[in-house]
Amino acid sequence: AMKFEGEAIVRPMVGGRYLNEIYKADMKPFGDFEGLGMIAFDRVKKQFKSSWCDSMGTGIMISHGKLSDDGKSIEMKSEEIDDPTTGTTMTFRSVNAIGDGKTRKMTMYATPKGGDEYKMMEVVYTKIPRGKGGGKKAAGKAGSKAENTEKAE
């Protein structure tokens, strides 16, 4: 498995209705990686919705999901998207464990069209208080572990 470290800045927007995440990492052998995500709770449909785009491709992943019964995680499922690293049409499922206020974990699973789901990666976020470990903008650090080495190589 490959490991990466990066920084995520997560901020509420529009009166706290949305969360915006900017993620940056040096993902050797891929190089510099940047991602931009937004998540919100749709009060009409009673579900979470998110969008994600990153420097590995030019598509936008749209996902939707619900809070678990125990209130400790949000499971999101994506619409079909073409994986920029393989060109394969896939769907993704993420489980976002809310954690203790200092850490959270996102585990992503991928399912190629006509194939079986596999664990693609896990990202552990650790909150850094403002002004520590990187200046006023530092909101957190994230470490990614690519579980599927044939996709990560």
Coordinates of C-alpha atoms in Angstrom, one line a residue:
A1 CA 0.0 0.0 0.0
M2 CA 1.2 3.5 -0.8
K3 CA 1.0 6.3 1.8
F4 CA 0.6 10.0 1.2
E5 CA 0.4 13.1 3.5
G6 CA -1.5 16.2 2.6
E7 CA -3.4 19.1 4.0
A8 CA -7.1 19.7 4.0
I9 CA -8.7 23.1 4.7
V10 CA -12.4 22.6 5.6
R11 CA -14.6 25.6 6.0
P12 CA -18.3 26.2 6.5
M13 CA -19.9 28.4 3.8
V14 CA -23.2 30.2 3.2
G15 CA -24.2 30.5 6.8
G16 CA -23.0 27.0 7.7
R17 CA -25.2 25.3 5.1
Y18 CA -22.3 23.9 3.2
L19 CA -18.8 22.5 4.0
N20 CA -16.1 23.3 1.5
E21 CA -12.9 21.2 1.5
I22 CA -9.6 22.0 -0.3
Y23 CA -7.2 19.1 -0.3
K24 CA -3.5 19.2 -1.4
A25 CA -0.9 16.5 -1.3
D26 CA 2.3 15.3 -2.9
M27 CA 1.2 11.9 -4.2
K28 CA 4.3 10.3 -5.5
P29 CA 4.5 8.9 -8.2
F30 CA 1.5 10.9 -9.4
G31 CA 3.0 14.3 -8.3
D32 CA 1.1 17.2 -6.9
F33 CA -2.6 16.5 -6.2
E34 CA -5.3 19.0 -5.5
G35 CA -9.0 18.3 -4.8
L36 CA -12.1 20.4 -4.1
G37 CA -15.2 19.1 -2.4
M38 CA -18.5 20.4 -1.2
I39 CA -21.1 18.7 1.0
A40 CA -24.5 19.8 2.3
F41 CA -27.7 18.3 3.7
D42 CA -30.6 18.6 1.3
R43 CA -33.5 19.3 3.6
V44 CA -36.1 18.6 0.9
K45 CA -34.7 15.2 -0.1
K46 CA -33.5 14.4 3.4
Q47 CA -30.1 13.3 2.3
F48 CA -26.5 14.5 2.0
K49 CA -25.2 15.6 -1.4
S50 CA -21.6 16.2 -2.4
S51 CA -19.4 17.1 -5.3
W52 CA -15.7 16.4 -5.8
C53 CA -13.3 17.3 -8.5
D54 CA -9.5 16.9 -8.5
S55 CA -6.3 17.3 -10.5
M56 CA -6.4 13.6 -11.7
G57 CA -9.2 14.3 -14.1
T58 CA -11.7 16.8 -15.4
G59 CA -14.9 15.2 -14.3
I60 CA -17.1 16.1 -11.3
M61 CA -18.2 13.3 -9.0
I62 CA -21.7 13.7 -7.6
S63 CA -22.7 11.7 -4.6
H64 CA -25.6 11.4 -2.2
G65 CA -26.1 9.5 1.0
K66 CA -27.5 9.3 4.5
L67 CA -26.4 9.5 8.1
S68 CA -26.0 6.1 9.8
D69 CA -28.6 5.0 12.3
D70 CA -26.1 5.4 15.1
G71 CA -25.2 9.0 13.9
K72 CA -21.4 8.1 13.6
S73 CA -20.9 8.1 9.9
I74 CA -22.3 9.2 6.5
E75 CA -22.3 6.8 3.7
M76 CA -22.3 8.4 0.2
K77 CA -22.8 6.7 -3.2
S78 CA -21.6 8.3 -6.4
E79 CA -23.2 8.5 -9.8
E80 CA -21.3 6.7 -12.6
I81 CA -18.0 8.4 -13.5
D82 CA -15.1 7.6 -15.8
D83 CA -12.0 6.9 -13.6
P84 CA -9.3 9.1 -15.1
T85 CA -6.5 6.7 -14.1
T86 CA -8.0 3.7 -15.9
G87 CA -10.7 5.1 -18.3
T88 CA -13.1 2.6 -16.7
T89 CA -16.7 3.6 -15.9
M90 CA -17.1 3.2 -12.1
T91 CA -19.2 4.0 -9.1
F92 CA -17.8 4.9 -5.8
R93 CA -19.0 4.5 -2.2
S94 CA -17.5 6.4 0.7
V95 CA -18.0 5.9 4.4
N96 CA -17.2 9.1 6.3
A97 CA -16.7 8.3 10.0
I98 CA -17.4 11.4 12.0
G99 CA -14.9 10.7 14.8
D100 CA -14.2 12.6 18.0
G101 CA -13.9 16.2 16.8
K102 CA -10.1 15.9 16.4
T103 CA -10.0 13.1 13.8
R104 CA -12.2 11.7 11.1
K105 CA -11.8 8.9 8.5
M106 CA -13.0 8.6 5.0
T107 CA -12.9 5.1 3.4
M108 CA -13.5 4.9 -0.4
Y109 CA -14.6 1.9 -2.3
A110 CA -14.7 1.6 -6.1
T111 CA -16.8 -0.7 -8.3
P112 CA -15.9 -1.0 -12.0
K113 CA -18.9 -1.5 -14.3
G114 CA -19.6 -5.2 -14.2
G115 CA -17.0 -5.8 -11.5
D116 CA -16.8 -6.3 -7.8
E117 CA -16.4 -3.5 -5.2
Y118 CA -12.9 -3.1 -3.7
K119 CA -11.4 -0.8 -1.1
M120 CA -9.6 2.0 -3.0
M121 CA -8.3 4.2 -0.2
E122 CA -8.6 5.4 3.3
V123 CA -8.0 9.0 4.4
V124 CA -7.5 9.9 8.1
Y125 CA -7.9 13.5 8.9
T126 CA -6.3 15.0 12.1
K127 CA -7.4 18.5 13.1
I128 CA -4.7 21.1 13.7
P129 CA -5.7 24.1 15.8
R130 CA -5.4 27.4 13.9
G131 CA -1.9 28.9 14.1
K132 CA -0.1 25.6 14.7
G133 CA 1.8 23.4 12.3
G134 CA 1.4 25.5 9.2
G135 CA 0.0 29.0 9.9
K136 CA -3.4 30.5 10.1
K137 CA -4.8 28.6 7.1
A138 CA -3.9 25.1 8.5
A139 CA -7.2 23.4 9.4
G140 CA -6.0 19.8 9.3
K141 CA -3.7 17.2 7.9
A142 CA -4.7 14.1 6.1
G143 CA -2.9 11.0 5.3
S144 CA -4.1 8.8 2.4
K145 CA -3.3 5.1 2.0
A146 CA -4.0 3.6 -1.4
E147 CA -5.1 0.0 -0.7
N148 CA -5.3 -1.3 -4.2
T149 CA -1.6 -1.3 -5.3
E150 CA -2.4 -2.3 -8.9
K151 CA -4.4 1.0 -9.3
A152 CA -1.9 3.1 -7.4
E153 CA 1.3 2.0 -9.2

